Amino acid sequence: MAAKRRPKLAVWKFASCDGCQLSLLDCEDELLAVAGEIEIAYFMEATRAVVRGPYDISLVEGSITTPHDAERIHQVRRQSKFLVTIGACATAGGIQALRNGRDVDQFMSIVYARPDYIDTLPTSTPISEHVKVDFELRGCPIDKMQLVELICAFAGGRKPMIPTHSTCMECKMRGNACVMVAHGTPCLGPVTHDGCGALCPSYDRGCFGCFGPAETANMSALTGQLSELGLESRNIQRLLRTFNTNAGPFREESSRHDS
Amino acid sequence: MPATNDASTKAGLLRRADLQSLIDALQRNDYRVIGPTVRDATVVYDEIAMVDEMPIGRGDNQDGGHYRLTDRADDAVFGYTNGVQSWRRYLFQPRRTLWRAKREARDFVVEPETEPAPKQAFIGVRACELHAIEIQDKVFVDGTYTDPDYQSRRATAFLVAVNCGSAGGTCFCSSTDTGPRSESGFDLSLTEFLDGADHAFLVEVGSERGAEIAADLPLEAATGADRQRARAITEETAASMGRTMPVDGLKDRLQQSLEHPRWQQVADRCLACSNCTMVCPTCFCSTTEDYTDITGQTAERQQRWDSCFALDHSYLHGGSVRTSTAARYRQWMTHKLAGWIDQFDVSGCVGCGRCITWCPVGIDITEEAAAFSGDGVE
Ligand code: SF4
Ligand code: SF4
C-alpha cells in the first residue's frame, strides 16, 4: 500500500494583527504531532519555505480592506479545497470594520503624511462576502484548542466539536456566578458565541463579545437589560462596536443606539 | 439510601462552638467535605475544611435577575439562601469522559473511564435540594438505564440537610411542597437556633450512617421543646415566602396551551442563554462529543451538560426542530412543569428560585405559569 499522502495546509494573511496565526504557533505541545500528519505547505509567519498549491485546507486570517486583497482572496479560494476563516477579522471584518460607513479619506489625511500612497477600500469586510467559506472559526483571537480541534476533525474527516450556543453555558459549567446578576457588571455573554471558556466572567469581568454573536442572539433583550443596569445608550453602542462590530446582529443593534 | 425520618429519630443539640466537630468527623470518615463558602461575592458550594470558611453572618438579597450578598445582624452560619450552584455538579458532572478507544492493528479497543467516584459529604443541603436529588435519582438510577457515575457518587454521598431559617427572595418551595423543612432523604439535618451566646443547632438523624457520625459529635440532649422550636422556624419561613407556583391543574393547562400567545411574549424577552437550565438542580440534559486525535490512533467520547435552549439540542437529520426561542422556552417550561409528571410522576420544579434569580433578564417561572391560570386566557 502506498504511504498516505499528508494533507497540505496553507495559512494566509489579510488585514489583521497576526494574533490568530500566533495561536497556531502557540500550539507548542500539539504542533509537532500536527506537522507529522499535515504538511504545513505555506505559512509565511513560520517559514519562508513554500510548497506550491493546491492546498487541502487553507486557514485565512484577516479581512478584505484593499482592492489587491479583494483579488488575492479569489486566488486563495481557487487553490483551496477546504477554506476556513480564523478570527474576528476574517469572519466579521474585525475591529478595522469600525471604518465602515465613515469617511475613510478623512482618516487617511489625518493618519498618513502621504495619503496618496495609500490604496484602500472604504470598508473592511469578512472573507465570506468575497468567496465561499467552508468553516468560520470565531474569536479575537481564536482559541488555540478550538484550532487544534478543527485540524484534528479535518484530519479525521469528522465534524468539529465547536458549539454555537452562548457563552453562559460554559460559564455556568465552570461554576461561575453571573457577573450581571451578582455584581451588576454589563456582560455580552448571553449573546456571544461560545469558545473562550467564559474567560472574562471567570475573572469577574463582563464578556467583551470576542467570539461574535451566538446562534439566535436576542440583542434587544440584552441591551434592554444593560440599560436597566445603568449603561447609557452610547456605552451600549461602544460595547457592541469592538472586534465584531460588523457582525450582523452586533452591527444592527449598535446602530439602534445612535444618540 | 437514608431511611425515612420518623418519630423515633434521634436528635441532639450541637453548640455553635462545636460545629467544627461535624466537619472533622466527616473527614475522619474519609469524606471530601463540600459546603457553602463565599466566592466572587456569592455563596458557592466548594471543598471546605474549617467552619470559618463558611458564610458566617452573610445573607443575600434576591429577585428576578438580581443577587447581592449582604451582611446580617447576627452570626448565622446558614443565614444565606440558595446560591447559583446546586449540588448537581457534584453528582452529575458538568463534563466527563465516558470512554476512550485506541486503534490496534486493524481493530480498535474501547477502554471505559474508570476514575473512582469520590466519597463526598455535602453540608447545607436545603429541603428543595434534597427533593431535587431525589428527582435526579429517578432519572439517573431508577429508570431503565442507570448512569454509573451518578449512581456511584450518589451511593456514597453523605447529606447534611439544613432547615431554612429564612426564605430567599425568589423561593417558592412551600407551594411546590418541597420545603422549607426536610422530612426525609438526609443523613443528618440541622436547624440553627440563633440565641447569641446559646447559638446552637438541633441535629436530627435520618439514617444509620447519620447516626454513626452523630455518635462522634459532642451532642447535648435535645428536648421536645427544641423540636417544636425547629418546626416553628420552618413554619415561619414558609409563611414569609414571596412567590407561589400555581400547581393546581397547571399540568393540564400547560399541555392544552401549546399555541398560547404567551410563548412568543416570553420569547421576546428570553435570551435563550440557557442559564436557567444550567442552575436548575433537576435539569439533567447532556450531550456527547466525540474527539479523535491528530494521528487518528485514539478517540474519546465526552459527556457534557446541555440545554434545551441550545439550537443543537433539538438537531435531527437536516436541522433543529426547535428553531424559535418561543419553542425552546415552551419546551423547557412544559417539560419541567408538566411532562415530568408524565415521565417521572413528579414535577421537575422544586421551588428553589434559581432560574428566577440567575436569569439575566429576570424571567420568572412562577409569573409565566400564572399567565396560564384561569381559562387559559391571561
Ligand atoms: S425550575 Fe427554577 S425554581 Fe424550579 S427547581 Fe428549577 S431552577 Fe429551581
Ligand atoms: S429564561 Fe432567562 S435564563 Fe433561561 S434562557 Fe431565557 S433569558 Fe436565559
XYZ file of C-alpha atoms in Angstrom, chain B residues 194-335:
142
model
C -29.710 31.863 66.915
C -29.550 32.823 70.577
C -26.361 34.825 70.902
C -24.262 33.009 73.467
C -26.530 29.954 73.207
C -26.147 29.702 69.417
C -26.687 26.003 68.614
C -28.026 23.512 66.082
C -30.683 20.900 66.539
C -29.183 17.817 64.901
C -31.676 15.212 63.690
C -30.595 11.805 62.468
C -32.057 10.457 59.240
C -30.054 7.309 58.559
C -27.749 4.772 60.078
C -24.761 6.455 58.514
C -26.006 9.664 60.056
C -26.271 8.012 63.475
C -22.665 6.867 63.240
C -21.408 10.367 62.549
C -23.743 11.811 65.215
C -22.221 9.420 67.747
C -18.912 11.162 67.068
C -20.295 14.634 67.888
C -20.392 16.295 71.336
C -24.201 16.423 71.337
C -26.301 17.564 74.280
C -29.737 16.116 74.876
C -32.479 17.810 72.881
C -35.926 18.348 74.363
C -39.382 18.215 72.863
C -39.356 21.992 73.058
C -36.269 22.105 70.834
C -38.028 20.023 68.213
C -41.091 22.214 68.410
C -38.952 25.252 68.023
C -37.293 23.798 64.933
C -40.722 23.223 63.381
C -41.815 26.731 64.262
C -38.758 28.150 62.492
C -39.543 26.480 59.174
C -43.238 27.311 59.534
C -42.324 30.950 59.822
C -40.045 30.637 56.810
C -42.857 29.056 54.811
C -45.192 31.875 55.738
C -42.715 34.526 54.599
C -42.276 33.166 51.059
C -42.986 35.798 48.434
C -43.751 33.675 45.375
C -46.158 30.832 44.594
C -46.269 28.248 41.854
C -49.920 27.768 40.846
C -49.610 23.971 40.783
C -53.297 23.016 40.819
C -54.288 21.932 37.330
C -51.137 23.502 35.914
C -50.081 20.393 34.025
C -53.294 20.233 32.002
C -53.419 23.964 31.429
C -49.883 23.983 30.057
C -50.375 20.935 27.885
C -53.539 22.466 26.454
C -51.913 25.835 25.766
C -49.222 24.958 23.261
C -50.354 27.686 20.876
C -50.839 30.326 23.549
C -49.571 33.854 22.632
C -47.687 33.999 25.924
C -44.889 31.828 24.490
C -43.978 34.485 21.981
C -44.240 37.222 24.589
C -41.753 35.497 26.864
C -39.552 34.661 23.868
C -39.239 38.372 23.093
C -37.582 38.792 26.484
C -35.716 35.465 26.631
C -32.044 35.435 25.620
C -32.030 31.664 25.031
C -28.810 31.824 27.036
C -29.553 28.583 28.967
C -28.654 29.988 32.391
C -31.973 28.778 33.830
C -31.263 25.188 32.818
C -27.644 25.320 33.987
C -28.589 26.450 37.512
C -31.703 24.281 37.900
C -30.961 21.455 40.340
C -33.180 18.985 38.481
C -32.242 19.634 34.829
C -30.499 16.519 33.588
C -29.813 17.004 29.887
C -26.419 16.214 28.483
C -24.914 15.699 25.088
C -21.930 13.716 23.910
C -18.947 14.942 21.959
C -16.601 12.653 20.080
C -12.970 13.597 19.702
C -10.165 11.996 17.727
C -6.533 12.985 17.970
C -4.488 14.217 15.036
C -2.942 10.814 14.363
C -6.294 9.050 14.325
C -4.919 6.487 16.790
C -7.096 7.432 19.752
C -10.636 8.640 20.168
C -12.702 9.638 23.142
C -16.315 10.323 23.937
C -17.125 13.047 26.406
C -20.395 13.903 28.031
C -21.247 17.483 28.948
C -24.237 19.373 30.272
C -26.579 20.524 27.557
C -29.648 22.721 27.495
C -32.950 22.736 25.656
C -32.179 26.399 24.932
C -29.280 25.407 22.635
C -30.213 25.048 18.981
C -28.204 21.846 18.654
C -30.208 20.184 21.409
C -33.079 19.502 19.023
C -30.903 18.779 15.990
C -32.244 15.905 13.959
C -31.297 14.936 10.459
C -31.448 18.100 8.400
C -31.734 20.690 11.122
C -33.014 21.718 14.516
C -36.626 21.126 15.393
C -36.989 23.974 17.868
C -35.578 26.930 15.984
C -37.605 29.705 17.626
C -36.946 30.813 21.176
C -40.686 30.501 21.809
C -40.471 26.792 21.000
C -37.444 26.371 23.226
C -38.913 28.219 26.195
C -42.142 26.273 25.787
C -40.202 23.016 25.705
C -38.367 23.936 28.885
C -41.365 25.055 30.870
C -43.883 22.464 29.715
C -41.370 19.686 30.229
